[in-house]
Tab-separated table of C-alpha atoms and ligand atoms in Angstrom:
chain	number	residue	atom	x	y	z
M	105	MET	CA	-108.416	-70.117	3.710
M	106	ALA	CA	-105.803	-70.734	0.891
M	107	GLU	CA	-102.018	-70.747	1.995
M	108	THR	CA	-100.082	-67.651	0.628
M	109	THR	CA	-98.689	-68.922	-2.595
M	110	ARG	CA	-95.628	-67.300	-4.639
M	111	THR	CA	-96.014	-67.503	-8.260
M	112	SER	CA	-92.716	-68.026	-10.280
M	113	ALA	CA	-92.142	-67.104	-13.998
M	114	THR	CA	-91.673	-70.470	-15.359
M	115	THR	CA	-95.125	-71.032	-16.467
M	116	ILE	CA	-95.098	-68.337	-19.272
M	117	ASP	CA	-91.504	-68.955	-20.926
M	118	SER	CA	-92.979	-69.977	-23.859
M	119	ALA	CA	-94.653	-66.526	-24.771
M	120	ALA	CA	-91.322	-64.616	-23.579
M	121	CYS	CA	-90.452	-63.644	-27.164
M	122	ALA	CA	-93.643	-61.739	-27.992
M	123	PRO	CA	-92.881	-58.144	-29.127
M	124	GLU	CA	-94.867	-57.059	-26.266
M	125	TRP	CA	-91.969	-57.987	-23.714
M	126	THR	CA	-89.472	-55.830	-25.711
M	127	GLU	CA	-91.794	-52.978	-25.230
M	128	ILE	CA	-92.017	-53.710	-21.535
M	129	LEU	CA	-88.174	-53.674	-21.316
M	130	ARG	CA	-88.323	-50.446	-23.192
M	131	GLN	CA	-90.818	-48.762	-20.773
M	132	MET	CA	-88.869	-50.173	-17.640
M	133	ILE	CA	-85.543	-48.646	-18.930
M	134	PHE	CA	-87.316	-45.478	-19.588
M	135	ILE	CA	-88.900	-45.300	-16.205
M	136	ARG	CA	-85.463	-45.723	-14.561
M	137	ARG	CA	-83.989	-43.001	-16.947
M	138	PHE	CA	-86.880	-40.604	-16.135
M	139	GLU	CA	-86.401	-41.039	-12.360
M	140	GLU	CA	-82.673	-40.551	-12.536
M	141	ALA	CA	-83.417	-37.533	-14.380
M	142	THR	CA	-85.821	-36.310	-11.630
M	143	GLU	CA	-83.245	-36.921	-8.940
M	144	ARG	CA	-80.687	-34.951	-10.801
M	145	GLU	CA	-83.109	-32.102	-11.190
M	146	PHE	CA	-84.048	-32.170	-7.612
M	147	ARG	CA	-80.603	-31.575	-6.666
M	148	ARG	CA	-80.257	-28.609	-9.251
M	149	GLY	CA	-83.196	-27.122	-7.309
M	150	LYS	CA	-85.358	-27.430	-10.289
M	151	ILE	CA	-87.982	-29.763	-8.594
M	152	GLY	CA	-89.340	-28.373	-5.371
M	153	GLY	CA	-91.289	-30.225	-2.548
M	154	TYR	CA	-91.213	-33.950	-2.328
M	155	LEU	CA	-89.917	-36.595	-4.672
M	156	HIS	CA	-90.080	-40.239	-4.355
M	157	VAL	CA	-88.650	-42.149	-7.162
M	158	TYR	CA	-89.419	-45.760	-8.301
M	159	SER	CA	-86.104	-47.204	-9.229
M	160	GLY	CA	-86.093	-51.021	-8.616
M	161	GLN	CA	-89.969	-51.314	-8.469
M	162	GLU	CA	-90.551	-51.106	-12.359
M	163	ALA	CA	-91.887	-54.479	-12.636
M	164	VAL	CA	-94.919	-53.860	-10.497
M	165	ALA	CA	-96.063	-50.743	-12.576
M	166	THR	CA	-95.436	-52.448	-16.078
M	167	GLY	CA	-96.338	-55.999	-15.125
M	168	ILE	CA	-99.663	-55.309	-13.901
M	169	LEU	CA	-100.525	-52.062	-16.026
M	170	SER	CA	-99.741	-53.926	-19.298
M	171	ALA	CA	-102.595	-56.426	-18.368
M	172	ILE	CA	-105.269	-53.999	-17.964
M	173	GLN	CA	-107.757	-52.657	-20.694
M	174	LYS	CA	-108.771	-49.198	-21.746
M	175	GLY	CA	-111.306	-47.694	-19.494
M	176	ASP	CA	-109.987	-49.421	-16.334
M	177	ILE	CA	-108.863	-46.761	-13.573
M	178	VAL	CA	-105.660	-46.816	-11.695
M	179	PHE	CA	-105.036	-45.103	-8.078
M	180	SER	CA	-101.504	-44.779	-6.498
M	181	GLY	CA	-99.843	-43.286	-3.504
M	182	TYR	CA	-97.198	-40.581	-3.788
M	183	ARG	CA	-94.516	-42.777	-5.669
M	184	ASP	CA	-96.497	-42.282	-8.625
M	185	HIS	CA	-94.509	-41.209	-11.678
M	186	ALA	CA	-94.200	-45.008	-13.012
M	187	HIS	CA	-97.937	-45.555	-12.769
M	188	ALA	CA	-98.746	-42.375	-14.712
M	189	LEU	CA	-95.858	-42.943	-17.506
M	190	THR	CA	-97.015	-46.631	-17.944
M	191	LEU	CA	-100.480	-45.763	-18.531
M	192	GLY	CA	-99.540	-43.366	-21.397
M	193	ALA	CA	-99.191	-39.962	-19.608
M	194	ASP	CA	-96.870	-37.720	-21.539
M	195	PRO	CA	-93.489	-37.773	-20.030
M	196	CYS	CA	-93.136	-33.977	-20.748
M	197	ARG	CA	-96.185	-32.873	-18.902
M	198	VAL	CA	-95.285	-35.313	-15.954
M	199	MET	CA	-91.599	-33.637	-15.675
M	200	ALA	CA	-93.403	-30.306	-15.877
M	201	GLU	CA	-95.747	-31.310	-13.242
M	202	LEU	CA	-92.781	-32.028	-10.950
M	203	PHE	CA	-91.198	-28.567	-12.068
M	204	GLY	CA	-94.588	-26.946	-10.869
M	205	LYS	CA	-95.105	-25.780	-14.244
M	206	ALA	CA	-98.333	-24.768	-15.980
M	207	THR	CA	-97.934	-27.385	-18.711
M	208	GLY	CA	-98.116	-30.291	-15.988
M	209	VAL	CA	-100.581	-32.900	-15.908
M	210	SER	CA	-102.198	-31.363	-12.803
M	211	LYS	CA	-101.312	-27.672	-14.132
M	212	GLY	CA	-98.429	-27.510	-11.724
M	213	LYS	CA	-100.446	-27.391	-8.780
M	214	GLY	CA	-99.901	-31.004	-7.501
M	215	GLY	CA	-96.213	-31.869	-8.057
M	216	SER	CA	-94.785	-35.126	-7.798
M	217	MET	CA	-96.992	-36.653	-5.417
M	218	HIS	CA	-100.407	-35.496	-7.044
M	219	LEU	CA	-100.032	-36.448	-10.820
M	220	PHE	CA	-103.421	-36.905	-12.309
M	221	ASP	CA	-104.300	-37.899	-15.901
M	222	ALA	CA	-107.928	-38.890	-16.421
M	223	GLU	CA	-107.646	-39.403	-19.942
M	224	HIS	CA	-105.231	-42.202	-19.695
M	225	GLY	CA	-106.974	-43.536	-16.524
M	226	PHE	CA	-104.783	-42.151	-13.848
M	227	TYR	CA	-106.816	-40.998	-10.889
M	228	GLY	CA	-103.990	-39.907	-8.939
M	229	GLY	CA	-101.375	-39.615	-7.097
M	230	TYR	CA	-102.092	-39.183	-3.248
M	231	GLY	CA	-99.981	-37.825	-0.502
M	232	ILE	CA	-101.867	-38.850	2.358
M	233	VAL	CA	-100.611	-42.559	2.987
M	234	GLY	CA	-103.475	-44.889	2.474
M	235	GLY	CA	-106.061	-42.140	1.945
M	236	HIS	CA	-106.812	-43.288	-1.758
M	237	LEU	CA	-107.776	-46.791	-0.846
M	238	THR	CA	-111.058	-45.694	0.126
M	239	LEU	CA	-111.609	-43.729	-2.908
M	240	ALA	CA	-110.515	-46.589	-5.263
M	241	THR	CA	-113.034	-48.812	-3.405
M	242	GLY	CA	-115.713	-46.505	-3.908
M	243	ALA	CA	-114.692	-46.008	-7.600
M	244	ALA	CA	-114.926	-49.829	-8.068
M	245	TYR	CA	-118.415	-49.942	-6.562
M	246	ALA	CA	-119.454	-47.188	-8.902
M	247	LEU	CA	-118.132	-49.025	-11.922
M	248	ARG	CA	-120.325	-52.046	-11.200
M	249	TYR	CA	-123.329	-50.161	-10.396
M	250	GLN	CA	-123.054	-48.516	-13.674
M	251	GLN	CA	-123.043	-52.077	-15.066
M	252	THR	CA	-119.683	-51.575	-16.796
M	253	GLU	CA	-117.069	-54.254	-16.904
M	254	ARG	CA	-114.303	-51.583	-15.965
M	255	ILE	CA	-111.900	-52.320	-13.062
M	256	VAL	CA	-109.966	-50.449	-10.439
M	257	VAL	CA	-106.361	-50.947	-9.753
M	258	CYS	CA	-105.223	-49.540	-6.341
M	259	TYR	CA	-101.497	-49.351	-5.671
M	260	PHE	CA	-100.167	-48.764	-2.041
M	261	GLY	CA	-97.083	-49.491	-0.207
M	262	ASP	CA	-96.486	-52.040	2.872
M	263	GLY	CA	-96.439	-48.974	5.336
M	264	ALA	CA	-99.989	-47.861	4.397
M	265	MET	CA	-101.548	-51.029	5.592
M	266	ASN	CA	-100.942	-49.598	9.166
M	267	ILE	CA	-103.438	-46.627	8.438
M	268	GLY	CA	-106.996	-46.996	9.591
M	269	SER	CA	-108.348	-46.258	6.131
M	270	PHE	CA	-106.690	-49.422	4.918
M	271	HIS	CA	-108.807	-51.558	7.232
M	272	GLU	CA	-111.852	-49.563	6.412
M	273	ALA	CA	-111.405	-50.043	2.734
M	274	MET	CA	-110.635	-53.733	3.140
M	275	ASN	CA	-113.713	-54.238	5.049
M	276	ILE	CA	-116.169	-52.560	2.741
M	277	ALA	CA	-114.444	-54.229	-0.280
M	278	GLY	CA	-114.724	-57.468	1.297
M	279	LEU	CA	-118.441	-57.030	2.004
M	280	TRP	CA	-119.350	-55.526	-1.555
M	281	GLY	CA	-117.270	-58.187	-3.149
M	282	LYS	CA	-119.555	-60.793	-1.705
M	283	GLN	CA	-122.499	-59.028	-3.825
M	284	GLY	CA	-120.083	-58.879	-6.802
M	285	MET	CA	-119.926	-55.169	-6.646
M	286	CYS	CA	-116.296	-54.372	-6.060
M	287	PRO	CA	-114.058	-55.135	-9.119
M	288	VAL	CA	-110.752	-53.868	-7.674
M	289	LEU	CA	-107.271	-55.192	-7.704
M	290	PHE	CA	-105.275	-54.047	-4.573
M	291	VAL	CA	-101.538	-54.025	-5.088
M	292	ILE	CA	-99.317	-53.907	-2.225
M	293	GLU	CA	-95.912	-52.578	-3.281
M	294	ASN	CA	-94.178	-54.473	-0.266
M	295	ASN	CA	-90.554	-52.884	-0.684
M	296	GLY	CA	-89.762	-53.782	2.796
M	297	TYR	CA	-89.587	-50.071	4.251
M	298	ALA	CA	-92.096	-47.500	5.399
M	299	MET	CA	-89.828	-44.499	5.213
M	300	GLY	CA	-86.843	-45.527	7.581
M	301	THR	CA	-88.781	-48.472	9.179
M	302	SER	CA	-88.470	-51.859	8.103
M	303	ILE	CA	-91.483	-54.071	7.858
M	304	GLU	CA	-90.264	-56.218	10.731
M	305	ARG	CA	-90.452	-53.047	13.083
M	306	HIS	CA	-93.647	-51.565	11.533
M	307	SER	CA	-95.936	-54.705	11.080
M	308	ALA	CA	-97.140	-57.092	13.698
M	309	LEU	CA	-97.782	-59.664	11.101
M	310	THR	CA	-95.393	-59.422	8.132
M	311	ASP	CA	-97.290	-61.897	6.112
M	312	LEU	CA	-99.108	-59.000	4.430
M	313	SER	CA	-101.309	-61.039	2.302
M	314	ALA	CA	-102.751	-62.803	5.343
M	315	ARG	CA	-103.735	-59.526	6.560
M	316	VAL	CA	-105.898	-58.891	3.488
M	317	ARG	CA	-107.358	-62.409	3.661
M	318	ALA	CA	-108.614	-61.477	7.103
M	319	TYR	CA	-111.101	-59.322	5.157
M	320	SER	CA	-112.407	-62.080	2.871
M	321	ILE	CA	-110.260	-61.124	-0.041
M	322	GLN	CA	-108.449	-63.348	-1.965
M	323	ALA	CA	-104.512	-62.355	-1.889
M	324	GLU	CA	-101.236	-63.845	-3.183
M	325	LYS	CA	-97.557	-62.969	-3.116
M	326	VAL	CA	-95.403	-62.447	-6.216
M	327	ASP	CA	-91.729	-61.995	-6.569
M	328	ALA	CA	-91.940	-58.661	-8.193
M	329	GLN	CA	-88.358	-58.232	-9.474
M	330	ASP	CA	-89.601	-60.646	-12.109
M	331	VAL	CA	-92.093	-58.728	-14.586
M	332	PHE	CA	-93.066	-62.266	-16.148
M	333	ALA	CA	-94.348	-63.227	-12.780
M	334	VAL	CA	-96.104	-60.191	-12.034
M	335	ARG	CA	-97.678	-60.221	-15.563
M	336	GLY	CA	-98.689	-63.972	-15.192
M	337	VAL	CA	-100.626	-63.091	-11.902
M	338	ALA	CA	-101.846	-60.013	-13.230
M	339	ASP	CA	-103.502	-61.816	-16.260
M	340	ARG	CA	-105.136	-64.373	-14.369
M	341	VAL	CA	-106.572	-62.259	-11.369
M	342	ILE	CA	-107.755	-59.524	-13.671
M	343	ARG	CA	-109.717	-61.971	-15.619
M	344	GLN	CA	-111.355	-63.113	-12.387
M	345	ILE	CA	-112.097	-59.542	-11.121
M	346	ARG	CA	-113.695	-58.715	-14.162
M	347	GLU	CA	-115.871	-61.876	-14.200
M	348	THR	CA	-116.783	-61.909	-10.556
M	349	GLY	CA	-116.722	-58.327	-9.365
M	350	LYS	CA	-114.791	-59.512	-6.475
M	351	PRO	CA	-111.734	-57.726	-5.041
M	352	TYR	CA	-108.353	-59.288	-5.229
M	353	CYS	CA	-104.942	-58.459	-3.829
M	354	ILE	CA	-101.463	-59.156	-5.002
M	355	GLU	CA	-98.757	-58.604	-2.815
M	356	ALA	CA	-95.681	-57.572	-4.898
M	357	VAL	CA	-92.422	-58.410	-2.995
M	358	THR	CA	-89.919	-55.676	-4.313
M	359	TYR	CA	-87.159	-53.284	-3.241
M	360	ARG	CA	-86.402	-49.533	-3.700
M	361	PHE	CA	-82.878	-48.764	-4.701
M	362	SER	CA	-82.913	-45.056	-4.008
M	363	GLY	CA	-83.668	-43.414	-0.487
M	364	HIS	CA	-87.477	-42.879	0.441
M	365	GLY	CA	-87.479	-39.540	-0.845
M	366	ALA	CA	-84.813	-37.557	-2.626
M	367	ALA	CA	-83.860	-35.907	0.831
M	368	ASP	CA	-83.102	-39.419	2.306
M	369	ILE	CA	-79.596	-39.477	1.248
M	370	LEU	CA	-77.818	-41.324	4.071
M	371	GLN	CA	-80.170	-44.063	4.716
M	372	PRO	CA	-78.978	-45.027	8.196
M	373	TYR	CA	-81.654	-47.667	8.317
M	374	ARG	CA	-80.045	-49.970	5.921
M	375	THR	CA	-76.690	-50.939	4.894
M	376	LYS	CA	-75.030	-50.348	1.600
M	377	ASP	CA	-74.422	-54.187	1.326
M	378	GLU	CA	-78.155	-54.917	1.723
M	379	VAL	CA	-78.869	-52.615	-1.230
M	380	GLU	CA	-75.995	-54.113	-3.106
M	381	GLU	CA	-77.337	-57.473	-2.711
M	382	HIS	CA	-80.770	-56.378	-4.075
M	383	ARG	CA	-79.114	-54.857	-6.991
M	384	HIS	CA	-78.252	-58.269	-8.138
M	385	ARG	CA	-81.903	-58.800	-8.750
M	386	ASP	CA	-82.637	-55.450	-10.584
M	387	PRO	CA	-85.968	-56.088	-12.578
M	388	ILE	CA	-84.494	-54.566	-15.675
M	389	MET	CA	-81.555	-56.738	-15.543
M	390	ILE	CA	-83.618	-59.903	-15.049
M	391	LEU	CA	-85.957	-59.024	-17.976
M	392	ARG	CA	-82.897	-58.062	-20.238
M	393	ASN	CA	-81.100	-61.194	-19.594
M	394	ARG	CA	-84.076	-63.375	-20.275
M	395	LEU	CA	-84.764	-61.606	-23.646
M	396	ARG	CA	-80.862	-62.160	-24.405
M	397	GLU	CA	-80.939	-65.701	-23.568
M	398	ILE	CA	-84.343	-66.704	-24.856
M	399	CYS	CA	-84.999	-64.278	-27.752
M	400	GLY	CA	-81.687	-63.160	-29.111
M	401	LEU	CA	-82.004	-59.398	-27.751
M	402	SER	CA	-78.580	-58.012	-28.792
M	403	ASP	CA	-76.321	-55.565	-26.778
M	404	ASP	CA	-76.723	-53.117	-29.602
M	405	ASP	CA	-80.678	-53.406	-29.036
M	406	VAL	CA	-80.364	-52.773	-25.314
M	407	LYS	CA	-77.938	-50.003	-25.891
M	408	LYS	CA	-80.438	-48.273	-28.362
M	409	MET	CA	-83.141	-48.690	-25.920
M	410	GLU	CA	-81.031	-46.869	-23.101
M	411	ASP	CA	-79.957	-44.031	-25.548
M	412	ASP	CA	-83.567	-43.508	-26.675
M	413	ALA	CA	-84.821	-43.509	-22.982
M	414	GLY	CA	-82.055	-41.021	-22.061
M	415	GLU	CA	-83.030	-38.761	-24.949
M	416	ARG	CA	-86.629	-38.773	-24.058
M	417	ALA	CA	-85.869	-37.977	-20.538
M	418	ALA	CA	-83.798	-35.068	-21.465
M	419	GLN	CA	-86.553	-33.965	-23.859
M	420	ALA	CA	-89.022	-33.929	-20.753
M	421	VAL	CA	-86.604	-31.925	-18.778
M	422	LYS	CA	-86.217	-29.391	-21.473
M	423	PHE	CA	-89.806	-29.144	-22.012
M	424	ALA	CA	-90.381	-28.586	-18.030
M	425	GLU	CA	-87.732	-25.956	-17.948
M	426	GLU	CA	-88.828	-23.840	-20.860
M	427	SER	CA	-92.554	-23.858	-19.717
M	428	PRO	CA	-94.272	-21.100	-17.991
M	429	VAL	CA	-95.053	-20.916	-14.359
M	430	PRO	CA	-98.806	-21.118	-13.513
M	431	ASP	CA	-100.741	-17.894	-13.463
M	432	PRO	CA	-101.484	-16.807	-9.836
M	433	ARG	CA	-105.094	-16.679	-10.529
M	434	GLU	CA	-104.807	-20.661	-11.032
M	435	LEU	CA	-104.838	-20.785	-7.016
M	436	PHE	CA	-108.381	-20.080	-7.224
M	437	THR	CA	-109.474	-22.542	-9.802
M	438	ASP	CA	-109.908	-26.473	-9.313
M	439	VAL	CA	-110.947	-25.894	-5.557
M	440	VAL	CA	-114.183	-26.663	-4.011
M	441	ALA	CA	-115.299	-23.141	-3.010
M	442	GLU	CA	-114.789	-20.460	-5.881
M	443	HIS	CA	-116.004	-17.579	-3.695
M	444	GLY	CA	-113.887	-15.176	-1.697
M	445	PRO	CA	-111.358	-12.519	-2.538
M	446	GLN	CA	-109.775	-12.806	-5.754
M	447	PRO	CA	-105.995	-11.809	-5.931
M	448	GLU	CA	-105.194	-8.829	-8.023
M	449	THR	CA	-102.381	-9.763	-10.371
M	450	GLU	CA	-100.428	-7.848	-12.988
M	451	SER	CA	-100.518	-10.354	-15.708
P	645	TPP	C1	-101.446	-40.193	6.863
P	645	TPP	C2	-99.837	-39.988	6.574
P	645	TPP	N1	-99.312	-40.383	7.761
P	645	TPP	C3	-97.825	-40.299	7.593
P	645	TPP	C4	-97.274	-39.725	6.473
P	645	TPP	C5	-95.777	-39.682	6.370
P	645	TPP	N2	-95.223	-40.823	5.455
P	645	TPP	C6	-94.869	-40.322	4.311
P	645	TPP	S1	-94.544	-41.765	3.129
P	645	TPP	C7	-94.597	-42.758	4.649
P	645	TPP	C8	-94.289	-44.197	4.628
P	645	TPP	C9	-95.241	-44.904	3.706
P	645	TPP	O1	-94.546	-46.302	3.260
P	645	TPP	P1	-95.291	-47.383	2.367
P	645	TPP	O2	-96.708	-47.331	2.295
P	645	TPP	O3	-94.486	-48.641	2.472
P	645	TPP	O4	-94.618	-46.569	1.034
P	645	TPP	P2	-93.320	-46.532	0.234
P	645	TPP	O5	-92.743	-45.160	0.678
P	645	TPP	O6	-92.454	-47.595	0.687
P	645	TPP	O7	-93.534	-46.553	-1.208
P	645	TPP	C10	-95.247	-42.003	5.747
P	645	TPP	C11	-95.429	-42.561	6.996
P	645	TPP	C12	-98.354	-39.491	5.367
P	645	TPP	N3	-97.668	-38.869	4.185
P	645	TPP	N4	-99.409	-39.588	5.433
P	646	MG	MG1	-92.914	-49.425	1.593
């Protein structure tokens, strides 16, 4: 089996000034501002339940999702805001979902971990670690069975690889792939931690790509703080998946800057120095600096992007705050069984 490879960005320098890269930077800055806003709103008590933010990992969502086509389907775990936003979900409706409002993408019933926006190809948002891998694998089979060229992208964390359904999904994907019946791109968002447990303490084999290859699935690592590198791999392997119907796995090596969830304030499992060190490889800074050096992006351009992003995040908060809470009768819709007693409500 192939050795683990790490792709660097040097191969795609020549295309670096395409306007698309400015759009990707704009999107990454927006994700960061949006996440900062969610953290503030959580502390104001406006967002209930869980909240897991994506700061530091922006290049994984944008680098891969900018390479897919309309009609492709994306699954994610609970750290899912960035995937939904990058696919084109309305930020106002995503924020409203976090606020538990009726205007949310899941009608306010899902919250942060259960965003859903089928219109934009986003099939969730799952709170059960690793549970969605089997769904994504089945969806990939269905797309080929229906003789389409569509593919599935399935994001999950390093910690999810210790869950039984990870192994079940990999095994069946490897098998179906042999018949060209499983066009799925598995993306490991390897941020080095499963909650407060570092990868060295949670995984017997820390070479995660090697674990995937054990199931006859090709896999490679990429430096995922560098969006050029992520996109370079994504373009190549997505083409291959579409052509062959075989699964592929990208291990995106990244880092989260915030706590595991909004309640993880003290972060006793890592030092401030460690976080600071990784901030020197902030994916937004890396892309911004490259566009400055290679393409003449000015400080004014960047400031404008940051201001716009802040404004759009603030608008999303305002929309969420002003939206109505769901009607209590909504408790009885979108559920498997529609029978049983209906609540009497005043509205
Ligand atoms: C089946 C299941 N077991 C345990 C949990 C509790 N839990 C929530 S997040 C998490 C860690 C997952 O880490 P990882 O997959 O690396 O994702 P990350 O948070 O780093 O993005 C755990 C164990 C859960 N939600 N579901
Ligand atoms: Mg992790």
